[in-house]
GROMACS .gro file of C-alpha atoms in nm:
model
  436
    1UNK     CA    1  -7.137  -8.464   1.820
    2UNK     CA    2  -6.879  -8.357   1.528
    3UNK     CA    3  -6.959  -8.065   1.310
    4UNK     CA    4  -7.102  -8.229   0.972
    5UNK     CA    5  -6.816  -8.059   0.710
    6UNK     CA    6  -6.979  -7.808   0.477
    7UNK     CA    7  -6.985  -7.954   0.125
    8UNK     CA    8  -6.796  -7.825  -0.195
    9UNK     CA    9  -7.018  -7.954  -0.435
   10UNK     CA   10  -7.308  -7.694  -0.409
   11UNK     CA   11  -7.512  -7.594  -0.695
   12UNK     CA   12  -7.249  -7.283  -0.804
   13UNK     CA   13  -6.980  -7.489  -0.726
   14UNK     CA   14  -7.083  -7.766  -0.944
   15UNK     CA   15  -7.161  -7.514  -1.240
   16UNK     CA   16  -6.891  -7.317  -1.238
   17UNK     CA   17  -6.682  -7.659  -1.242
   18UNK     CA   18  -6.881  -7.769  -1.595
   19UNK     CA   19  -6.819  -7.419  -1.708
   20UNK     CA   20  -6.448  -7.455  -1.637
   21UNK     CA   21  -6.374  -7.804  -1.782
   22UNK     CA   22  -6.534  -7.707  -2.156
   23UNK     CA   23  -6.331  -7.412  -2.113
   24UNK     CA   24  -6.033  -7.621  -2.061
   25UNK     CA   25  -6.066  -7.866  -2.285
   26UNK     CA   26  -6.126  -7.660  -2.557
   27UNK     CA   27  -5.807  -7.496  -2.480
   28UNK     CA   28  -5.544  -7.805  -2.414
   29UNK     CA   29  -5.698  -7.914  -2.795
   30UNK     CA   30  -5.482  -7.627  -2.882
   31UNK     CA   31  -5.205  -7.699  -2.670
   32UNK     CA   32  -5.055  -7.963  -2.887
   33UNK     CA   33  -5.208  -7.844  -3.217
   34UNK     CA   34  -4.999  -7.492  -3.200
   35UNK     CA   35  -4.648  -7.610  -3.215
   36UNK     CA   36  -4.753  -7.853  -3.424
   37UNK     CA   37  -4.896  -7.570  -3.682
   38UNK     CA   38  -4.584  -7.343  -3.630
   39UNK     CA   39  -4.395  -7.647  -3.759
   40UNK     CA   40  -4.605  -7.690  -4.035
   41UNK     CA   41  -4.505  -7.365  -4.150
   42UNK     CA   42  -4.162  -7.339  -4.128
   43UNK     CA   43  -4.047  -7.250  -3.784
   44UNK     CA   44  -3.739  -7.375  -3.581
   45UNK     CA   45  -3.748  -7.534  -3.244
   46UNK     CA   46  -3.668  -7.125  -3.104
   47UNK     CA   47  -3.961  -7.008  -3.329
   48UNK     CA   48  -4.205  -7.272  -3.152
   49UNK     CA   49  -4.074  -7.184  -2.787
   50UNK     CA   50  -4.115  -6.798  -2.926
   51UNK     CA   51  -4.501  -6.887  -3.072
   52UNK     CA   52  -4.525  -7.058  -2.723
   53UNK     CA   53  -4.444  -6.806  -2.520
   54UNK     CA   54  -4.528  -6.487  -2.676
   55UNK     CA   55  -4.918  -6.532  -2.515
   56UNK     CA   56  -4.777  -6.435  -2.231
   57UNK     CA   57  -4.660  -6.049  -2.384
   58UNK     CA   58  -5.012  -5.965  -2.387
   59UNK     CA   59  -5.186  -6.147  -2.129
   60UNK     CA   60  -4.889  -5.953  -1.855
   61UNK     CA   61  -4.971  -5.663  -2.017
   62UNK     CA   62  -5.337  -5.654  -1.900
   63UNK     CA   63  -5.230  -5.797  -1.535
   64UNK     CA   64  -5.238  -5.438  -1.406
   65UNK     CA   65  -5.622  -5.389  -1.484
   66UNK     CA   66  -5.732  -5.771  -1.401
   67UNK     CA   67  -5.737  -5.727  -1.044
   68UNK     CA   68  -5.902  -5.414  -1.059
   69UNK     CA   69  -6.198  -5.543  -1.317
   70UNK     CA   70  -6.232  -5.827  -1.045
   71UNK     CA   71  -6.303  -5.557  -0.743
   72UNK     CA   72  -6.533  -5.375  -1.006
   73UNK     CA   73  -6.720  -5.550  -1.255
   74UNK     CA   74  -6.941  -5.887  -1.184
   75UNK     CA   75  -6.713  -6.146  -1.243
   76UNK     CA   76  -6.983  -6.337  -1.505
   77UNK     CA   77  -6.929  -6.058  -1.676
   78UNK     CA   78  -6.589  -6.068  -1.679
   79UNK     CA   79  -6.541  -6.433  -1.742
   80UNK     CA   80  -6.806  -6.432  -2.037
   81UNK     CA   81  -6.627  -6.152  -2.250
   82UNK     CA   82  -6.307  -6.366  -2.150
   83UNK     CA   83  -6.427  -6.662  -2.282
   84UNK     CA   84  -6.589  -6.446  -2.629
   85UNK     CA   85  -6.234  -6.333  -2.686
   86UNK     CA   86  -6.077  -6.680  -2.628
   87UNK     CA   87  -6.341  -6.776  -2.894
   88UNK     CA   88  -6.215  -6.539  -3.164
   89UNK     CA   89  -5.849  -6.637  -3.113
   90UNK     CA   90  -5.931  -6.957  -3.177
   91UNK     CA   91  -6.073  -6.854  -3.512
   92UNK     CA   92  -5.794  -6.623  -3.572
   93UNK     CA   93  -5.551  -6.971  -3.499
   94UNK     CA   94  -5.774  -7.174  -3.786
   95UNK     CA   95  -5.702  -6.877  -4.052
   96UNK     CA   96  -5.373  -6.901  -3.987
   97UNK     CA   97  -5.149  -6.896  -4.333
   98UNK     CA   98  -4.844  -6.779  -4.170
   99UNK     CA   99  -4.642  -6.740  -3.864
  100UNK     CA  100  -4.670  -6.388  -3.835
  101UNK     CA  101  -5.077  -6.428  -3.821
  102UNK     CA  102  -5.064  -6.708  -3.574
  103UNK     CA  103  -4.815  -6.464  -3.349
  104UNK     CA  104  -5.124  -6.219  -3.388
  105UNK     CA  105  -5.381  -6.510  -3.286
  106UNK     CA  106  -5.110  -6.562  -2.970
  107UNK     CA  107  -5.093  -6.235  -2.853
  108UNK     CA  108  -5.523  -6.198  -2.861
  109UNK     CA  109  -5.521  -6.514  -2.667
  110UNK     CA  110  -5.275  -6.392  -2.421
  111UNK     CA  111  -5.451  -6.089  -2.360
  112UNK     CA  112  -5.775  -6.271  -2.274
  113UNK     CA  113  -5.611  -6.545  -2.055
  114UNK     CA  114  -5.467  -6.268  -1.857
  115UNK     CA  115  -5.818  -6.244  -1.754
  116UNK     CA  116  -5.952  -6.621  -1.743
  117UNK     CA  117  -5.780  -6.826  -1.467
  118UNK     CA  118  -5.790  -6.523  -1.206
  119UNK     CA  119  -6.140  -6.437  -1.280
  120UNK     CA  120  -6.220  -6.822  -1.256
  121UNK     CA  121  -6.049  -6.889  -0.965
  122UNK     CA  122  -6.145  -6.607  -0.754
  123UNK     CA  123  -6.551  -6.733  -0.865
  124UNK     CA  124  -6.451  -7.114  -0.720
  125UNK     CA  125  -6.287  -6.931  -0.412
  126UNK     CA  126  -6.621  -6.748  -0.346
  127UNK     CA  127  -6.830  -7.070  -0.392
  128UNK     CA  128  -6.593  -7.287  -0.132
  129UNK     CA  129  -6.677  -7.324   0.246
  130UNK     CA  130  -6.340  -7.159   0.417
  131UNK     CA  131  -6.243  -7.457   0.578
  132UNK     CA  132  -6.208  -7.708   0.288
  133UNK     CA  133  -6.045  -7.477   0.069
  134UNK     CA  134  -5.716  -7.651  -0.024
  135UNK     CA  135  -5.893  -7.895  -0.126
  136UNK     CA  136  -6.174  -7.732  -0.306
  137UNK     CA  137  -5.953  -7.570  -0.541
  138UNK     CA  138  -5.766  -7.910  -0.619
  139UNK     CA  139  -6.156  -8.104  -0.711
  140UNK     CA  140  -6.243  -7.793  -0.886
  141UNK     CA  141  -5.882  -7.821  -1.080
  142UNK     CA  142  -5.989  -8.151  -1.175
  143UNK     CA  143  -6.187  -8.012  -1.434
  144UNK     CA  144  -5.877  -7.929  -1.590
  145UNK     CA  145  -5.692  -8.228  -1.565
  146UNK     CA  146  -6.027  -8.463  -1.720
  147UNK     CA  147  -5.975  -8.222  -1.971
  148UNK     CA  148  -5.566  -8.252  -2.029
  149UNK     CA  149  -5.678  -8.599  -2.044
  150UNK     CA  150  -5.921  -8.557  -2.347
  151UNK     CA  151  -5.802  -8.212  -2.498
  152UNK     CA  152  -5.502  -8.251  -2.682
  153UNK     CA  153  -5.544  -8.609  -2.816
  154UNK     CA  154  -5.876  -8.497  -2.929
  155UNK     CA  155  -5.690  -8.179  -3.072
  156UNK     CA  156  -5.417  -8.382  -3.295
  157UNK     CA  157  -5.706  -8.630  -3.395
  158UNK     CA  158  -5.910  -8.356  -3.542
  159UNK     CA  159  -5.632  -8.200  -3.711
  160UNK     CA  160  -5.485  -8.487  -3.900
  161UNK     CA  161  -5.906  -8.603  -3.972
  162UNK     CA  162  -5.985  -8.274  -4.055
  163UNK     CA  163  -5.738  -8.014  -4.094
  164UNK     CA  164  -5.616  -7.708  -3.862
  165UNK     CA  165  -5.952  -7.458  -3.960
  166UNK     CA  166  -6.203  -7.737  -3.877
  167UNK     CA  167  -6.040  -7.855  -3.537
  168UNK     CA  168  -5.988  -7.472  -3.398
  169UNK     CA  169  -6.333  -7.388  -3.535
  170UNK     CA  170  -6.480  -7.650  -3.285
  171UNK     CA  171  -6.311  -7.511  -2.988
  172UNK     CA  172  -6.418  -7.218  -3.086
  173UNK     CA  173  -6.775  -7.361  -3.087
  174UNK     CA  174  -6.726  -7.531  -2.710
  175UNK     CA  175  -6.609  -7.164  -2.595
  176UNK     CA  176  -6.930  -6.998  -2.703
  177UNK     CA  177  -7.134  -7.230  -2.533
  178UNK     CA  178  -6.874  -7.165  -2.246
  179UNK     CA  179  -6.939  -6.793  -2.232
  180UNK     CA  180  -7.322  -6.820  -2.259
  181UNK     CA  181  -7.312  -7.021  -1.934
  182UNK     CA  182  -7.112  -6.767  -1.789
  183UNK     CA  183  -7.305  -6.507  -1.858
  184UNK     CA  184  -7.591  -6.676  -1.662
  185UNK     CA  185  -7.386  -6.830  -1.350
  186UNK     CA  186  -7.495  -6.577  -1.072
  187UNK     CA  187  -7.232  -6.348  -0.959
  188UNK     CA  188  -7.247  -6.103  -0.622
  189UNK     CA  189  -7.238  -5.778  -0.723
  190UNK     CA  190  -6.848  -5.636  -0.628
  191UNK     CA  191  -6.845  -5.432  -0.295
  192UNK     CA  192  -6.809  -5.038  -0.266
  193UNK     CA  193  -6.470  -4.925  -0.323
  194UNK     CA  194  -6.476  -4.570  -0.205
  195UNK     CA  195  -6.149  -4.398  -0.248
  196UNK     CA  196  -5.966  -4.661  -0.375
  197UNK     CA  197  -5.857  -4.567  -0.702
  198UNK     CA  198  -5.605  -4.743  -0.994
  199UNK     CA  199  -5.324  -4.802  -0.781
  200UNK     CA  200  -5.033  -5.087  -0.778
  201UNK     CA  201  -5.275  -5.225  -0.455
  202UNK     CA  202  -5.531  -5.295  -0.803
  203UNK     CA  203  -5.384  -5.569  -0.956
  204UNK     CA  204  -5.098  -5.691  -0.699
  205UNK     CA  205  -5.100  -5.853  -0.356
  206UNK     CA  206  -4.761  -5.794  -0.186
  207UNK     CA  207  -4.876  -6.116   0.077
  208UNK     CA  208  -4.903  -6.333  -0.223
  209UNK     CA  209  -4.521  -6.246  -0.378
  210UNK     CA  210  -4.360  -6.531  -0.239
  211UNK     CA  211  -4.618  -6.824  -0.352
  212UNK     CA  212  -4.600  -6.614  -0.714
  213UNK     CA  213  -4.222  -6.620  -0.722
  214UNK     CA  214  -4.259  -7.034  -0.642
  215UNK     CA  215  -4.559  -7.065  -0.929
  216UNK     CA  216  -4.329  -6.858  -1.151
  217UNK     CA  217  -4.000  -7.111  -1.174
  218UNK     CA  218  -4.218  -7.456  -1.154
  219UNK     CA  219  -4.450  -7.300  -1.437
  220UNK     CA  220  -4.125  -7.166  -1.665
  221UNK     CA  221  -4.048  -7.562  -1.613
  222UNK     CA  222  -4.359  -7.710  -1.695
  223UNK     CA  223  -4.385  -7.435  -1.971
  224UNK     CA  224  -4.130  -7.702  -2.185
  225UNK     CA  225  -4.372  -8.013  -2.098
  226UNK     CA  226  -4.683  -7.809  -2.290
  227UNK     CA  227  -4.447  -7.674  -2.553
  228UNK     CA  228  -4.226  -7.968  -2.655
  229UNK     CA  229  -4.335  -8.333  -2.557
  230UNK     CA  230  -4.525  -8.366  -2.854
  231UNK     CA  231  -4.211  -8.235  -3.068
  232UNK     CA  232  -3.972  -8.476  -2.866
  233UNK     CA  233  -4.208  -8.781  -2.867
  234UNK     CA  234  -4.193  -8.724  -3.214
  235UNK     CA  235  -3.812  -8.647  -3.194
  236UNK     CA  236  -3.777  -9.033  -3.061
  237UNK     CA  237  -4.012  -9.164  -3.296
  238UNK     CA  238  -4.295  -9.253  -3.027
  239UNK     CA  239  -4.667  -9.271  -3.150
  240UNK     CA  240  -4.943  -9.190  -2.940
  241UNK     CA  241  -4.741  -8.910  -2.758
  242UNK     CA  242  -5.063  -8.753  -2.674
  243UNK     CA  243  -5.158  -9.008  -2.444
  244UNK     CA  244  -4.905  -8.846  -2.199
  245UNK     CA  245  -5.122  -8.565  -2.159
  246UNK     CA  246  -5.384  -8.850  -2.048
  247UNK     CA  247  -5.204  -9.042  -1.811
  248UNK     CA  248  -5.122  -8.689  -1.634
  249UNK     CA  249  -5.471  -8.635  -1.615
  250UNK     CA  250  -5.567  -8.953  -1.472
  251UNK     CA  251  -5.363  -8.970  -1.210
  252UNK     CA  252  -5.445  -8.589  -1.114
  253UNK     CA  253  -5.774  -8.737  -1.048
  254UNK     CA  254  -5.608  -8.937  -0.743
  255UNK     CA  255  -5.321  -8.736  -0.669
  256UNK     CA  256  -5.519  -8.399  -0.571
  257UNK     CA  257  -5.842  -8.489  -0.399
  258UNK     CA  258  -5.573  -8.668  -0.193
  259UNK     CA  259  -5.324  -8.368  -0.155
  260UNK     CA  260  -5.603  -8.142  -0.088
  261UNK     CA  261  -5.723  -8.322   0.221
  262UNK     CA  262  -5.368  -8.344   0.355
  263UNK     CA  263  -5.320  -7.989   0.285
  264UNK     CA  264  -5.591  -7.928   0.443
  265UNK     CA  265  -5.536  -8.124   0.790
  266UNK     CA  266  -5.148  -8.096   0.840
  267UNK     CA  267  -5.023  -7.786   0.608
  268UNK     CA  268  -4.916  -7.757   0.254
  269UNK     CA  269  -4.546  -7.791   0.320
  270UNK     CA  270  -4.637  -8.140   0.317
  271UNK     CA  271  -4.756  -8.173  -0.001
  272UNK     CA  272  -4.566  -7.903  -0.175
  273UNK     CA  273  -4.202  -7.995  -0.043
  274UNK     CA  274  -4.261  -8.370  -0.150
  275UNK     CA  275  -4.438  -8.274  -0.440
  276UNK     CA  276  -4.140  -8.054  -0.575
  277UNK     CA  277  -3.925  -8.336  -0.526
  278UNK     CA  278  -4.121  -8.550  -0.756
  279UNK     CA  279  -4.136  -8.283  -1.053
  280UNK     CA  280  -3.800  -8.276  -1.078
  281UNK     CA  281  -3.776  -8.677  -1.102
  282UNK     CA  282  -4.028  -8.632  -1.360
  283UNK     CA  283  -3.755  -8.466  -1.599
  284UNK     CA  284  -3.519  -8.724  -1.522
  285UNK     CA  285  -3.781  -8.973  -1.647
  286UNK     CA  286  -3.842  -8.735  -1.961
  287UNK     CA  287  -3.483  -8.660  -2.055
  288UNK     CA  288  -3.425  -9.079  -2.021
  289UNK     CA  289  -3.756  -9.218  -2.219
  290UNK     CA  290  -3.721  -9.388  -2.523
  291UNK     CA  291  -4.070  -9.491  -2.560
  292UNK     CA  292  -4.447  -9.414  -2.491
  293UNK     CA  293  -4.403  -9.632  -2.182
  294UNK     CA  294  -4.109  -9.432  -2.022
  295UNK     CA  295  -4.312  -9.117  -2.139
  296UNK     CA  296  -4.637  -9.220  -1.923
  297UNK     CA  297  -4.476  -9.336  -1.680
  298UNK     CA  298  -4.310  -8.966  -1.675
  299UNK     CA  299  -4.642  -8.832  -1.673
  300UNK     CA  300  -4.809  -9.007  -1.397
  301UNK     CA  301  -4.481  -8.876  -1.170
  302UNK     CA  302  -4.562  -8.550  -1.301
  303UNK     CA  303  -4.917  -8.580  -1.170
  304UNK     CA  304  -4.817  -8.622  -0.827
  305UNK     CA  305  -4.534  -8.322  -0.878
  306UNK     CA  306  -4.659  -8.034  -1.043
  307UNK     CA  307  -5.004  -8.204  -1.028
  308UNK     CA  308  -5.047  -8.119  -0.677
  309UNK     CA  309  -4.816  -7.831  -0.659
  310UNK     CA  310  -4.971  -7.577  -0.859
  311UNK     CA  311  -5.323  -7.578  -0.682
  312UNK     CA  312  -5.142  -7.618  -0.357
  313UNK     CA  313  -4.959  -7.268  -0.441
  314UNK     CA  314  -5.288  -7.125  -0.578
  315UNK     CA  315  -5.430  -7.186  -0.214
  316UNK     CA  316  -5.137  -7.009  -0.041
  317UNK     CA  317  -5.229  -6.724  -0.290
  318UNK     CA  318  -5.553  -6.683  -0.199
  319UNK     CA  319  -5.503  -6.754   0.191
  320UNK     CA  320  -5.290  -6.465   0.188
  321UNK     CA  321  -5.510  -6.224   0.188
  322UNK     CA  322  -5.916  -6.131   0.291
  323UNK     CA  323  -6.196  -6.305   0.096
  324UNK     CA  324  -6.259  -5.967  -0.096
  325UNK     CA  325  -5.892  -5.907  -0.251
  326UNK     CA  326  -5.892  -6.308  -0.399
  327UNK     CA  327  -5.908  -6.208  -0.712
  328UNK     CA  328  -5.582  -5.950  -0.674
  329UNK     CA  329  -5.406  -6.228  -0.505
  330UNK     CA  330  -5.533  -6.457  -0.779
  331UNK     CA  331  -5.401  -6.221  -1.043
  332UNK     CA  332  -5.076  -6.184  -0.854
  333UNK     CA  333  -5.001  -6.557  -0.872
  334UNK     CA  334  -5.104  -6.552  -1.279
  335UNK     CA  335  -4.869  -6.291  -1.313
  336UNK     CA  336  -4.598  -6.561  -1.190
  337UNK     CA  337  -4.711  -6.785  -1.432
  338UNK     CA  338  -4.733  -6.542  -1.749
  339UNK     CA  339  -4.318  -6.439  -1.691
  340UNK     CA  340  -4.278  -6.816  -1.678
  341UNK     CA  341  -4.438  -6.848  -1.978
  342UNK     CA  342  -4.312  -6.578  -2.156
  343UNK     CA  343  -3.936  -6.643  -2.062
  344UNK     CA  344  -3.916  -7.008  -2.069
  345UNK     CA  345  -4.014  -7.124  -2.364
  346UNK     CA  346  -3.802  -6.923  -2.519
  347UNK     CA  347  -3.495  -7.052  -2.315
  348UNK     CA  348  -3.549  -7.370  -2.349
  349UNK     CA  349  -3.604  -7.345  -2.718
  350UNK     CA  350  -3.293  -7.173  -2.770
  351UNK     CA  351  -3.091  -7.464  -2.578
  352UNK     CA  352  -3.218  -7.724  -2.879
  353UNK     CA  353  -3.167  -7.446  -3.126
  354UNK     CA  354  -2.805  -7.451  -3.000
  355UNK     CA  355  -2.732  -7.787  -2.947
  356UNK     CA  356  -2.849  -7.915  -3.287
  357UNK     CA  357  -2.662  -7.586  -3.442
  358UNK     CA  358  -2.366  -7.725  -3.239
  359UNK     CA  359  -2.427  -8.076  -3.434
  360UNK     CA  360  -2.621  -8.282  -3.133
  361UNK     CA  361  -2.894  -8.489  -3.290
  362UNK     CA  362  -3.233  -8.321  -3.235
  363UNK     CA  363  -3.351  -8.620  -2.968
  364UNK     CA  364  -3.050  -8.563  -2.757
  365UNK     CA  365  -3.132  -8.187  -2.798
  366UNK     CA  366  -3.461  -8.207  -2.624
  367UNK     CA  367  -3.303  -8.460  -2.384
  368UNK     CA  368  -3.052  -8.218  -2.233
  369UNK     CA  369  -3.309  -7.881  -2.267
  370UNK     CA  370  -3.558  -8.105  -2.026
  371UNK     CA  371  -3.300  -8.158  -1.774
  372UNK     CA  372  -3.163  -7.849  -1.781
  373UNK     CA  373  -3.540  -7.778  -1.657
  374UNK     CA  374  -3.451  -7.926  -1.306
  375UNK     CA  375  -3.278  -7.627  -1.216
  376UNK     CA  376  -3.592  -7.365  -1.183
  377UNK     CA  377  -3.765  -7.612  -0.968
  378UNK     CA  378  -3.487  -7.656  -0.719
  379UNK     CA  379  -3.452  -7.277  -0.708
  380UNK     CA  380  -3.834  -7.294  -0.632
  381UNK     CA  381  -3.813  -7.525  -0.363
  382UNK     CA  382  -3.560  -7.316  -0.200
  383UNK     CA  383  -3.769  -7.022  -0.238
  384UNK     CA  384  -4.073  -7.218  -0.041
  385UNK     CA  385  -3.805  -7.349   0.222
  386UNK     CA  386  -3.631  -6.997   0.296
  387UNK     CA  387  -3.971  -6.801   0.304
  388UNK     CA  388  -4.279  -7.024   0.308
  389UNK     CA  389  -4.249  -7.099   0.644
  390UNK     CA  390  -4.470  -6.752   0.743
  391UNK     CA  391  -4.752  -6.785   0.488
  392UNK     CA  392  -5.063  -6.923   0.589
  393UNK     CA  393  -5.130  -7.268   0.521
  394UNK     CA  394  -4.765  -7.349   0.581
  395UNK     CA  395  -4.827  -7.539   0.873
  396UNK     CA  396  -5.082  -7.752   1.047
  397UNK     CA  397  -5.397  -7.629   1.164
  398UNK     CA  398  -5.427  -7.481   1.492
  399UNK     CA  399  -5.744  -7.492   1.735
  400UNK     CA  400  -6.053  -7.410   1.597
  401UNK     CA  401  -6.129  -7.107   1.837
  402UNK     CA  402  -5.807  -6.956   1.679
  403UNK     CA  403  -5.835  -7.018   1.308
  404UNK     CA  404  -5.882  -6.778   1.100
  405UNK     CA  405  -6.130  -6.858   0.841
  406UNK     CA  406  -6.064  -7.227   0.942
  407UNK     CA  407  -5.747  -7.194   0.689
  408UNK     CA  408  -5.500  -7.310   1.011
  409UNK     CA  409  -5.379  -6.927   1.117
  410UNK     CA  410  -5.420  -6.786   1.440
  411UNK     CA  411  -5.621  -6.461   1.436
  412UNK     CA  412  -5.341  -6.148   1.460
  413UNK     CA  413  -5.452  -6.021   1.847
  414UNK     CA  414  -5.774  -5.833   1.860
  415UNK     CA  415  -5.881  -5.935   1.541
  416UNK     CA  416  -6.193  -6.201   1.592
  417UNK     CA  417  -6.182  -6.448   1.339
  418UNK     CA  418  -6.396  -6.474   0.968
  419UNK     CA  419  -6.630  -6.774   0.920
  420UNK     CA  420  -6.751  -6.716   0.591
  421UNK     CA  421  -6.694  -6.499   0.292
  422UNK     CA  422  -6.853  -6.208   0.197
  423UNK     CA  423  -7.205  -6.240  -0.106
  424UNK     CA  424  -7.469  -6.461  -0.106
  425UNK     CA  425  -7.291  -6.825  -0.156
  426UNK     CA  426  -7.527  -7.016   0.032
  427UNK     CA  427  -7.391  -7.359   0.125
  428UNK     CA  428  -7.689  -7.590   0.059
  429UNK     CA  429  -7.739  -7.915   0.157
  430UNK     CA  430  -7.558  -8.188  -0.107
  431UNK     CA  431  -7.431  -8.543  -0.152
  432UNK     CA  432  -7.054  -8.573  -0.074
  433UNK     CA  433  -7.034  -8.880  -0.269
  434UNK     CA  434  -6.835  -8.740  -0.572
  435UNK     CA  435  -6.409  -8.691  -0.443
  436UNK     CA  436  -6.362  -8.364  -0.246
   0.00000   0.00000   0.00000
């Protein structure tokens, strides 16, 4: 008789998902409300990639004591004064008057966010079953993409109804109810660390470097997709632009359950190589659109490129290490992401800056920055390609008996292999009727 597959929608799972999507969609209302209040006063296409980017200052800064907060304090804990801090930026971002205080709001925000998506994804890791983990952390990323769908239309709607203070003032409102669910979800208490003090071990993962380095070039690409499609819709004279954001998200819905299971089965070279491939198109589409069409239809390749690449990577992250040091290896991959994000925007906004100082119209500006963006996703995919290939997860699984964790990698000899991960997740009995 076959094994009946442990489910991923248990109880913690489930409420750590609702806990993540208000988080999220409070934040992508912001996404396309902050370049579009930098512009309101006064600053340059450089100045938005700099007000873009210059989050990620502050939330690299605290990288070093992230992964040791996760091996030390609950993570509830941790998430809820995350999600309290995230709160007051947001306030700081509707009091906003000038650039120089919405910098300020930037730099709070980054140095809370430093803490938010490792802390959050090292709490789904712990509430997975081993062997459906690939695709556990794409349903549980689907939280974010219902709420790209929703955010940042909502955002721009409340803004031009209401005003800037009014529209951040509500996020901030969605975070504290955020943060006072966190602070009840239940959280293991960390494990005894005896002799291990503040070293480089604390915060970085030297198995998850090469997934990092990949995250690192496709986020510094889709870094120019959050800061500028609004600006270049805008650019072309499209309306609706936000409903590129939405079409993303909807076809994340199908894209990742899907790439999760075939992750999961025959290795995620098979959805990350492919998937690379298809980001890259999805600049080609960008650079080329002319209206809202060609701009969904951009954003529904995008869902099946970067879609199903970045939780793909996150999984190689966390596979690459033991169940207790997630949350390093989480914070190790989020350190990819912040250089991405504090480097990128900044280049790319400095290639329109130039071009329309050189006397290119601003359209064709953004056109040529967004395919310039190809070339850190091919270097990534040639990262994967020369050094994947020894991560685990690269491959197919292998037989059961020699799995470790289920993930697919034979046990190193002598080593017996893990079944479960460490706490009291209890895998309870629930309806797989909802994707996974």
């Amino acid at each position: 008789m076959e094994r009946r597959r442990a489910p991923i929608w248990t109880s913690q799972f489930s409420t750590l998902f609702g806990i993540n999507f208000v988080i999220n969609f409070a934040q992508f209302m912001t996404l396309a409300m902050v370049p579009k209040l930098a512009e309101s006063l006064g600053a340059t296409a450089l100045v938005v990639g700099v007000v873009a980017g210059v989050f990620a200052v502050t939330s690299l800064a605290v990288r070093p004591a992230v992964g040791w907060a996760t091996l030390k304090v609950r993570h509830n804990l941790l998430l809820t004064a995350t999600v309290s801090l995230i709160a007051l930026a947001f306030v700081a971002y509707g009091a906003s008057t000038s650039l120089a205080v919405l910098i300020a709001a930037r730099l709070l925000h980054g140095a809370a966010m430093g803490f938010l998506a490792p802390v959050t994804l090292a709490m789904a890791s712990d509430a997975l079953p081993p062997e459906r983990m690939a695709q556990g952390i794409g349903v549980f990323s689907l939280g974010q993409a219902v709420a790209t769908a929703l955010g940042p239309s909502v955002g721009l709607w409340l803004a031009a109804s209401l005003g800037y203070r009014p529209a951040f003032l509500c996020g901030a409102a969605l975070l504290a109810l955020a943060a006072a669910l966190a602070w009840r979800f239940p959280s293991r208490r960390p494990e005894p660390t005896v002799g291990r003090g503040f070293t480089w071990r604390s915060f970085i993962a030297l198995e998850a470097l090469i997934p990092a380095a990949v995250v690192m070039l496709l986020g510094g690409a889709f870094s120019g997709v959050n800061s500028f499609i609004v600006l270049y819709g805008e650019s072309r004279h499209v309306t609706g632009i936000g409903l590129f954001f939405t079409v993303y998200a909807l076809f994340i819905v199908i894209s990742r359950p899907l790439a999760g299971r075939v992750g999961d089965t025959h290795g995620l070279r098979v959805v990350v190589i492919p998937g690379m491939a298809a980001f890259a198109l999805s600049f080609v589409v960008i650079a080329h659109a002319r209206t809202l069409a060609g701009f969904l239809v951009a954003g529904a390749v995008s869902a099946f490129g970067y879609g199903i690449c970045q939780p793909a990577i996150q999984t190689l992250c966390l596979m690459s290490v033991e169940p207790g040091r997630r949350g390093v290896a989480s914070n190790t991959n989020y350190i990819g992401v912040d250089l991405a994000y504090l480097v990128m925007p900044i280049v790319a906004g400095s290639i329109v800056t130039a071009r329309v100082d050189a006397g290119t119209p601003l359209a064709q500006a953004y056109s040529t920055m967004y395919l310039t963006l190809t070339v850190p996703i091919a270097l990534g995919l040639l990262v994967f390609l020369l050094f994947g290939r020894n991560l685990r997860g690269w491959g197919p699984k292998r037989s059961a008996g020699a799995e470790v964790a289920g993930l697919g990698v034979q046990d190193p000899p002598g080593q017996q292999p893990a079944r479960a991960l460490p706490g009291p997740v209890q895998v309870a009995d629930d309806t797989e009727g909802i994707p996974s």
